[in-house]
PDB file of C-alpha atoms in Angstrom:
ATOM      1  CA  MET A  74       2.577 -50.099 -48.472  1.00 57.00           C
ATOM      2  CA  ILE A  75       2.331 -46.127 -48.358  1.00 63.00           C
ATOM      3  CA  ARG A  76       5.620 -44.217 -48.014  1.00 65.00           C
ATOM      4  CA  LYS A  77       4.947 -40.837 -45.437  1.00 63.00           C
ATOM      5  CA  PRO A  78       6.216 -37.869 -46.871  1.00 56.00           C
ATOM      6  CA  GLU A  79       9.189 -36.279 -46.149  1.00 64.00           C
ATOM      7  CA  THR A  80       8.040 -32.844 -44.620  1.00 73.00           C
ATOM      8  CA  SER A  81       5.159 -30.833 -44.252  1.00 84.00           C
ATOM      9  CA  ASP A  82       6.826 -29.238 -47.690  1.00 87.00           C
ATOM     10  CA  ASP A  83       5.640 -32.256 -49.388  1.00 85.00           C
ATOM     11  CA  VAL A  84       2.378 -33.060 -48.290  1.00 89.00           C
ATOM     12  CA  THR A  85       1.256 -29.081 -48.871  1.00 92.00           C
ATOM     13  CA  THR A  86       3.244 -29.457 -52.613  1.00 89.00           C
ATOM     14  CA  THR A  87       0.736 -32.526 -53.016  1.00 91.00           C
ATOM     15  CA  ALA A  88      -2.656 -31.039 -51.435  1.00 94.00           C
ATOM     16  CA  LYS A  89      -1.206 -27.958 -53.604  1.00 93.00           C
ATOM     17  CA  GLN A  90      -1.201 -29.947 -57.038  1.00 91.00           C
ATOM     18  CA  ILE A  91      -4.121 -31.584 -55.874  1.00 94.00           C
ATOM     19  CA  LEU A  92      -6.884 -28.827 -55.242  1.00 95.00           C
ATOM     20  CA  ASP A  93      -5.116 -27.226 -59.197  1.00 91.00           C
ATOM     21  CA  TYR A  94      -6.202 -30.786 -60.518  1.00 91.00           C
ATOM     22  CA  LEU A  95      -9.840 -30.212 -59.243  1.00 95.00           C
ATOM     23  CA  GLN A  96     -10.313 -26.822 -60.530  1.00 96.00           C
ATOM     24  CA  GLN A  97      -9.065 -27.533 -63.701  1.00 92.00           C
ATOM     25  CA  ARG A  98     -11.582 -30.740 -63.810  1.00 94.00           C
ATOM     26  CA  PRO A  99     -13.626 -30.279 -60.793  1.00 96.00           C
ATOM     27  CA  THR A 100     -16.076 -33.169 -61.523  1.00 98.00           C
ATOM     28  CA  ALA A 101     -12.660 -35.699 -60.942  1.00 97.00           C
ATOM     29  CA  ALA A 102     -13.018 -38.117 -58.382  1.00 98.00           C
ATOM     30  CA  ASP A 103     -10.871 -41.185 -58.376  1.00 98.00           C
ATOM     31  CA  THR A 104      -8.809 -43.315 -55.552  1.00 97.00           C
ATOM     32  CA  LEU A 105      -5.484 -42.839 -53.052  1.00 96.00           C
ATOM     33  CA  GLU A 106      -3.459 -44.747 -56.333  1.00 95.00           C
ATOM     34  CA  GLY A 107      -5.460 -42.665 -59.040  1.00 96.00           C
ATOM     35  CA  ILE A 108      -4.558 -40.148 -57.491  1.00 96.00           C
ATOM     36  CA  ALA A 109      -1.372 -40.653 -56.982  1.00 93.00           C
ATOM     37  CA  TYR A 110      -1.076 -42.563 -60.195  1.00 92.00           C
ATOM     38  CA  TRP A 111      -3.049 -39.909 -62.941  1.00 93.00           C
ATOM     39  CA  TRP A 112      -3.646 -36.587 -61.415  1.00 92.00           C
ATOM     40  CA  LEU A 113      -0.304 -36.447 -59.914  1.00 93.00           C
ATOM     41  CA  MET A 114       1.475 -37.593 -62.232  1.00 90.00           C
ATOM     42  CA  GLN A 115      -0.576 -35.396 -65.025  1.00 83.00           C
ATOM     43  CA  GLN A 116      -0.064 -32.756 -63.042  1.00 80.00           C
ATOM     44  CA  ARG A 117       4.048 -33.358 -62.396  1.00 84.00           C
ATOM     45  CA  LEU A 118       4.495 -34.445 -66.380  1.00 86.00           C
ATOM     46  CA  SER A 119       3.236 -30.415 -67.392  1.00 82.00           C
ATOM     47  CA  GLU A 120       5.449 -28.761 -65.413  1.00 82.00           C
ATOM     48  CA  ASN A 121       8.217 -31.110 -66.461  1.00 89.00           C
ATOM     49  CA  LEU A 122       7.237 -29.827 -70.032  1.00 90.00           C
ATOM     50  CA  ALA A 123       7.856 -27.103 -69.509  1.00 88.00           C
ATOM     51  CA  PHE A 124      11.081 -26.332 -68.208  1.00 92.00           C
ATOM     52  CA  VAL A 125      12.866 -29.221 -70.448  1.00 94.00           C
ATOM     53  CA  GLU A 126      11.234 -27.528 -73.167  1.00 94.00           C
ATOM     54  CA  GLN A 127      13.296 -24.232 -71.948  1.00 95.00           C
ATOM     55  CA  ALA A 128      16.364 -26.572 -71.909  1.00 96.00           C
ATOM     56  CA  VAL A 129      16.015 -28.146 -75.544  1.00 97.00           C
ATOM     57  CA  ASP A 130      15.282 -24.336 -76.233  1.00 96.00           C
ATOM     58  CA  GLU A 131      18.300 -22.853 -74.691  1.00 97.00           C
ATOM     59  CA  LEU A 132      20.660 -26.042 -76.204  1.00 97.00           C
ATOM     60  CA  VAL A 133      19.749 -25.770 -79.302  1.00 97.00           C
ATOM     61  CA  GLU A 134      19.469 -21.900 -79.902  1.00 97.00           C
ATOM     62  CA  LYS A 135      23.577 -22.279 -77.292  1.00 97.00           C
ATOM     63  CA  GLY A 136      24.577 -24.731 -80.161  1.00 96.00           C
ATOM     64  CA  TYR A 137      24.612 -27.630 -78.903  1.00 97.00           C
ATOM     65  CA  LEU A 138      21.176 -29.767 -79.498  1.00 97.00           C
ATOM     66  CA  THR A 139      19.701 -30.133 -83.231  1.00 97.00           C
ATOM     67  CA  ALA A 140      16.282 -29.654 -84.128  1.00 95.00           C
ATOM     68  CA  GLN A 141      14.708 -31.614 -87.205  1.00 94.00           C
ATOM     69  CA  GLU A 142      11.225 -32.415 -88.274  1.00 93.00           C
ATOM     70  CA  SER A 143       9.064 -35.298 -88.213  1.00 90.00           C
ATOM     71  CA  LYS A 144       6.195 -36.417 -90.227  1.00 89.00           C
ATOM     72  CA  THR A 145       5.093 -38.034 -87.834  1.00 91.00           C
ATOM     73  CA  SER A 146       6.459 -37.296 -84.556  1.00 87.00           C
ATOM     74  CA  GLY A 147       7.173 -33.183 -84.829  1.00 91.00           C
ATOM     75  CA  LYS A 148      10.604 -31.732 -83.576  1.00 93.00           C
ATOM     76  CA  VAL A 149      13.041 -34.352 -82.645  1.00 96.00           C
ATOM     77  CA  TYR A 150      16.080 -33.856 -80.592  1.00 96.00           C
ATOM     78  CA  SER A 151      20.017 -34.986 -80.993  1.00 97.00           C
ATOM     79  CA  LEU A 152      23.469 -33.332 -79.826  1.00 97.00           C
ATOM     80  CA  LYS A 153      24.462 -31.422 -82.731  1.00 94.00           C
ATOM     81  CA  LYS A 154      27.510 -33.972 -84.438  1.00 87.00           C
ATOM     82  CA  ASN A 155      30.349 -31.068 -84.323  1.00 77.00           C
ATOM     83  CA  GLU A 156      29.139 -31.635 -79.849  1.00 57.00           C
ATOM     84  CA  GLN A 157      29.587 -35.595 -79.926  1.00 56.00           C
ATOM     85  CA  ASN A 158      32.872 -35.746 -80.149  1.00 53.00           C
ATOM     86  CA  ASN A 159      33.694 -33.435 -76.925  1.00 55.00           C
TER      87      ASN A 159
END
């Protein structure tokens, strides 16, 4: 069963995300399920990744998180030791 969007704003936002995806990949084609899963999730992941990066950078700057380089994964973040007891 397909869930209906809550508002017309949801439909407008989703339509814009589909067009954004197609502007970057003009030969793309997929089913409704494929569009929802692959196209829209990829768009949202890219958008969320930018927000997460900014938030993590801010937490590192404020001293809440530490960043350590991993040979296999790049940077790995964790709660700074002195913050674990607060």
